[in-house]
Amino acid sequence: MKTKASVLTIRIPSELKHKIEKVAEEQGVSINQLALYAFTKEIQDLETSQYFEKYYKGKTKKQIFADFRNVLYEIKSDGKIPTWDKL
């Protein structure tokens, strides 16, 4: 499946442009690929942060830790790593 692409023109300081070019060259990718990765990663981080802010809104630190302990209790782990899960 092909995604429709759009062109985005942005103005950035010269110093930042040089840094972007340097990082792209070091990574062996085009400036476009680096920008796409950086934008995608940042948007994903922001969306994740917003999700957790909404999820934990109104809860105290004490409530969050109590919920976490309840989950651990439900797992009933003895701390031993199963053979199938060892490296």
CSV table of N, CA and C in Angstrom, one decimal:
chain,number,residue,atom,x,y,z
A,1,MET,N,0.8,-1.2,0.0
A,1,MET,CA,0.0,0.0,0.0
A,1,MET,C,0.9,1.2,0.0
A,2,LYS,N,0.6,2.1,-0.9
A,2,LYS,CA,1.4,3.4,-1.0
A,2,LYS,C,0.7,4.5,-0.3
A,3,THR,N,1.5,5.3,0.4
A,3,THR,CA,0.9,6.4,1.2
A,3,THR,C,1.1,7.7,0.3
A,4,LYS,N,0.1,8.5,0.3
A,4,LYS,CA,0.2,9.7,-0.5
A,4,LYS,C,1.2,10.7,0.3
A,5,ALA,N,2.2,11.2,-0.4
A,5,ALA,CA,3.2,12.1,0.2
A,5,ALA,C,2.8,13.5,0.0
A,6,SER,N,3.2,14.4,0.9
A,6,SER,CA,3.0,15.8,0.8
A,6,SER,C,4.4,16.5,1.0
A,7,VAL,N,4.5,17.7,0.5
A,7,VAL,CA,5.7,18.4,0.6
A,7,VAL,C,5.5,19.4,1.7
A,8,LEU,N,6.5,19.5,2.6
A,8,LEU,CA,6.5,20.5,3.7
A,8,LEU,C,7.8,21.3,3.7
A,9,THR,N,7.7,22.6,3.6
A,9,THR,CA,8.8,23.5,3.6
A,9,THR,C,8.9,24.2,5.0
A,10,ILE,N,10.0,24.1,5.6
A,10,ILE,CA,10.2,24.7,6.9
A,10,ILE,C,11.4,25.6,6.9
A,11,ARG,N,11.4,26.7,7.7
A,11,ARG,CA,12.5,27.5,7.9
A,11,ARG,C,13.2,27.2,9.2
A,12,ILE,N,14.5,26.9,9.2
A,12,ILE,CA,15.2,26.6,10.4
A,12,ILE,C,16.5,27.4,10.4
A,13,PRO,N,17.1,27.6,11.6
A,13,PRO,CA,18.4,28.3,11.7
A,13,PRO,C,19.5,27.5,11.0
A,14,SER,N,20.4,28.3,10.4
A,14,SER,CA,21.5,27.7,9.6
A,14,SER,C,22.3,26.6,10.5
A,15,GLU,N,22.5,27.0,11.7
A,15,GLU,CA,23.3,26.1,12.6
A,15,GLU,C,22.5,24.7,12.8
A,16,LEU,N,21.2,24.8,12.9
A,16,LEU,CA,20.4,23.5,13.0
A,16,LEU,C,20.5,22.7,11.7
A,17,LYS,N,20.4,23.4,10.6
A,17,LYS,CA,20.5,22.8,9.3
A,17,LYS,C,21.8,22.0,9.2
A,18,HIS,N,22.9,22.6,9.6
A,18,HIS,CA,24.2,22.0,9.5
A,18,HIS,C,24.3,20.7,10.4
A,19,LYS,N,23.7,20.9,11.6
A,19,LYS,CA,23.6,19.7,12.5
A,19,LYS,C,22.8,18.6,11.9
A,20,ILE,N,21.7,18.9,11.3
A,20,ILE,CA,20.8,17.9,10.7
A,20,ILE,C,21.6,17.2,9.5
A,21,GLU,N,22.2,18.0,8.7
A,21,GLU,CA,23.0,17.4,7.6
A,21,GLU,C,24.1,16.5,8.1
A,22,LYS,N,24.8,16.9,9.2
A,22,LYS,CA,25.8,16.1,9.8
A,22,LYS,C,25.3,14.8,10.3
A,23,VAL,N,24.2,14.8,11.1
A,23,VAL,CA,23.6,13.6,11.7
A,23,VAL,C,23.1,12.7,10.6
A,24,ALA,N,22.5,13.2,9.6
A,24,ALA,CA,22.0,12.4,8.5
A,24,ALA,C,23.1,11.7,7.8
A,25,GLU,N,24.2,12.4,7.6
A,25,GLU,CA,25.4,11.8,6.9
A,25,GLU,C,26.0,10.7,7.8
A,26,GLU,N,26.1,11.0,9.1
A,26,GLU,CA,26.6,10.0,10.0
A,26,GLU,C,25.8,8.7,10.1
A,27,GLN,N,24.5,8.9,10.0
A,27,GLN,CA,23.5,7.8,10.0
A,27,GLN,C,23.4,7.1,8.7
A,28,GLY,N,23.9,7.7,7.6
A,28,GLY,CA,23.8,7.1,6.3
A,28,GLY,C,22.4,7.2,5.7
A,29,VAL,N,21.7,8.3,6.0
A,29,VAL,CA,20.3,8.5,5.5
A,29,VAL,C,20.2,9.9,4.9
A,30,SER,N,19.1,10.1,4.2
A,30,SER,CA,18.9,11.4,3.6
A,30,SER,C,18.3,12.3,4.7
A,31,ILE,N,18.4,13.6,4.4
A,31,ILE,CA,17.8,14.6,5.4
A,31,ILE,C,16.3,14.3,5.5
A,32,ASN,N,15.7,14.0,4.4
A,32,ASN,CA,14.3,13.7,4.4
A,32,ASN,C,13.9,12.5,5.3
A,33,GLN,N,14.7,11.4,5.2
A,33,GLN,CA,14.5,10.2,6.1
A,33,GLN,C,14.7,10.6,7.5
A,34,LEU,N,15.8,11.3,7.8
A,34,LEU,CA,16.0,11.7,9.2
A,34,LEU,C,14.9,12.6,9.8
A,35,ALA,N,14.4,13.5,9.0
A,35,ALA,CA,13.3,14.4,9.4
A,35,ALA,C,12.1,13.6,9.6
A,36,LEU,N,11.8,12.7,8.7
A,36,LEU,CA,10.6,11.9,8.9
A,36,LEU,C,10.6,11.0,10.1
A,37,TYR,N,11.8,10.5,10.4
A,37,TYR,CA,12.0,9.7,11.6
A,37,TYR,C,11.8,10.6,12.9
A,38,ALA,N,12.5,11.7,12.9
A,38,ALA,CA,12.4,12.6,14.0
A,38,ALA,C,11.0,13.1,14.3
A,39,PHE,N,10.3,13.5,13.2
A,39,PHE,CA,8.9,14.0,13.4
A,39,PHE,C,8.0,12.9,13.9
A,40,THR,N,8.2,11.7,13.3
A,40,THR,CA,7.3,10.6,13.7
A,40,THR,C,7.6,10.2,15.2
A,41,LYS,N,8.8,10.2,15.6
A,41,LYS,CA,9.2,9.8,16.9
A,41,LYS,C,8.7,10.8,17.9
A,42,GLU,N,8.8,12.1,17.6
A,42,GLU,CA,8.4,13.2,18.5
A,42,GLU,C,6.9,13.2,18.7
A,43,ILE,N,6.2,13.0,17.6
A,43,ILE,CA,4.7,13.0,17.6
A,43,ILE,C,4.2,11.8,18.4
A,44,GLN,N,4.9,10.6,18.2
A,44,GLN,CA,4.5,9.4,19.0
A,44,GLN,C,4.8,9.6,20.5
A,45,ASP,N,5.9,10.3,20.8
A,45,ASP,CA,6.2,10.6,22.2
A,45,ASP,C,5.1,11.5,22.8
A,46,LEU,N,4.7,12.5,22.1
A,46,LEU,CA,3.7,13.5,22.6
A,46,LEU,C,2.4,12.8,22.8
A,47,GLU,N,2.0,11.9,21.8
A,47,GLU,CA,0.7,11.2,21.9
A,47,GLU,C,0.7,10.3,23.1
A,48,THR,N,1.9,9.6,23.4
A,48,THR,CA,2.0,8.7,24.5
A,48,THR,C,1.9,9.5,25.8
A,49,SER,N,2.6,10.6,25.9
A,49,SER,CA,2.5,11.4,27.0
A,49,SER,C,1.1,11.9,27.3
A,50,GLN,N,0.4,12.4,26.3
A,50,GLN,CA,-1.0,12.8,26.4
A,50,GLN,C,-1.9,11.7,26.9
A,51,TYR,N,-1.7,10.5,26.4
A,51,TYR,CA,-2.5,9.4,26.8
A,51,TYR,C,-2.3,9.1,28.3
A,52,PHE,N,-1.1,9.1,28.8
A,52,PHE,CA,-0.9,8.8,30.2
A,52,PHE,C,-1.3,10.0,31.1
A,53,GLU,N,-1.2,11.2,30.6
A,53,GLU,CA,-1.7,12.3,31.4
A,53,GLU,C,-3.2,12.2,31.6
A,54,LYS,N,-3.9,11.8,30.5
A,54,LYS,CA,-5.4,11.6,30.5
A,54,LYS,C,-5.7,10.4,31.4
A,55,TYR,N,-5.0,9.3,31.3
A,55,TYR,CA,-5.2,8.1,32.1
A,55,TYR,C,-5.1,8.3,33.6
A,56,TYR,N,-4.0,9.1,34.0
A,56,TYR,CA,-3.7,9.2,35.4
A,56,TYR,C,-4.3,10.5,36.0
A,57,LYS,N,-5.0,11.3,35.2
A,57,LYS,CA,-5.6,12.5,35.7
A,57,LYS,C,-6.5,12.3,36.9
A,58,GLY,N,-6.3,13.0,37.9
A,58,GLY,CA,-7.1,12.9,39.1
A,58,GLY,C,-6.7,11.8,40.1
A,59,LYS,N,-5.6,11.0,39.7
A,59,LYS,CA,-5.2,10.0,40.6
A,59,LYS,C,-3.9,10.5,41.3
A,60,THR,N,-3.8,10.1,42.6
A,60,THR,CA,-2.7,10.4,43.4
A,60,THR,C,-1.5,9.4,43.1
A,61,LYS,N,-0.3,9.8,43.5
A,61,LYS,CA,0.8,8.9,43.4
A,61,LYS,C,0.6,7.7,44.2
A,62,LYS,N,-0.1,7.8,45.4
A,62,LYS,CA,-0.4,6.7,46.2
A,62,LYS,C,-1.3,5.7,45.5
A,63,GLN,N,-2.3,6.2,44.8
A,63,GLN,CA,-3.3,5.4,44.1
A,63,GLN,C,-2.6,4.6,43.0
A,64,ILE,N,-1.7,5.3,42.3
A,64,ILE,CA,-1.0,4.7,41.1
A,64,ILE,C,-0.1,3.6,41.6
A,65,PHE,N,0.6,3.8,42.7
A,65,PHE,CA,1.5,2.7,43.3
A,65,PHE,C,0.6,1.6,43.8
A,66,ALA,N,-0.5,1.9,44.4
A,66,ALA,CA,-1.4,0.8,44.9
A,66,ALA,C,-1.9,0.0,43.8
A,67,ASP,N,-2.3,0.6,42.7
A,67,ASP,CA,-2.7,-0.2,41.5
A,67,ASP,C,-1.6,-1.0,41.0
A,68,PHE,N,-0.4,-0.5,41.0
A,68,PHE,CA,0.8,-1.2,40.5
A,68,PHE,C,1.0,-2.5,41.3
A,69,ARG,N,1.0,-2.3,42.6
A,69,ARG,CA,1.2,-3.4,43.6
A,69,ARG,C,0.1,-4.5,43.4
A,70,ASN,N,-1.2,-4.0,43.1
A,70,ASN,CA,-2.2,-5.0,42.9
A,70,ASN,C,-2.0,-5.8,41.6
A,71,VAL,N,-1.5,-5.2,40.6
A,71,VAL,CA,-1.1,-5.9,39.4
A,71,VAL,C,0.0,-6.9,39.7
A,72,LEU,N,1.0,-6.5,40.4
A,72,LEU,CA,2.1,-7.4,40.7
A,72,LEU,C,1.5,-8.6,41.6
A,73,TYR,N,0.6,-8.3,42.5
A,73,TYR,CA,0.0,-9.4,43.3
A,73,TYR,C,-0.7,-10.4,42.4
A,74,GLU,N,-1.5,-9.9,41.4
A,74,GLU,CA,-2.2,-10.7,40.5
A,74,GLU,C,-1.3,-11.6,39.7
A,75,ILE,N,-0.1,-11.2,39.4
A,75,ILE,CA,0.8,-12.0,38.6
A,75,ILE,C,1.3,-13.1,39.5
A,76,LYS,N,1.5,-12.9,40.8
A,76,LYS,CA,2.0,-13.9,41.8
A,76,LYS,C,3.3,-14.5,41.3
A,77,SER,N,4.2,-13.6,41.0
A,77,SER,CA,5.5,-14.0,40.5
A,77,SER,C,6.4,-14.3,41.7
A,78,ASP,N,7.2,-15.4,41.6
A,78,ASP,CA,8.1,-15.8,42.7
A,78,ASP,C,9.5,-15.2,42.4
A,79,GLY,N,9.6,-14.4,41.3
A,79,GLY,CA,10.9,-13.7,41.0
A,79,GLY,C,11.8,-14.6,40.1
A,80,LYS,N,11.4,-15.8,39.9
A,80,LYS,CA,12.2,-16.7,39.0
A,80,LYS,C,11.8,-16.5,37.6
A,81,ILE,N,12.9,-16.4,36.7
A,81,ILE,CA,12.6,-16.2,35.3
A,81,ILE,C,12.4,-17.6,34.7
A,82,PRO,N,11.3,-17.8,33.9
A,82,PRO,CA,11.1,-19.1,33.3
A,82,PRO,C,12.2,-19.4,32.3
A,83,THR,N,12.4,-20.7,32.1
A,83,THR,CA,13.5,-21.1,31.2
A,83,THR,C,13.3,-20.5,29.8
A,84,TRP,N,12.0,-20.5,29.3
A,84,TRP,CA,11.7,-20.1,28.0
A,84,TRP,C,12.0,-18.6,27.8
A,85,ASP,N,12.1,-17.8,28.9
A,85,ASP,CA,12.3,-16.4,28.8
A,85,ASP,C,13.7,-15.9,29.1
A,86,LYS,N,14.6,-16.9,29.3
A,86,LYS,CA,16.0,-16.5,29.6
A,86,LYS,C,16.8,-16.3,28.3
A,87,LEU,N,17.7,-15.4,28.3
A,87,LEU,CA,18.6,-15.1,27.2
A,87,LEU,C,19.6,-16.2,27.0
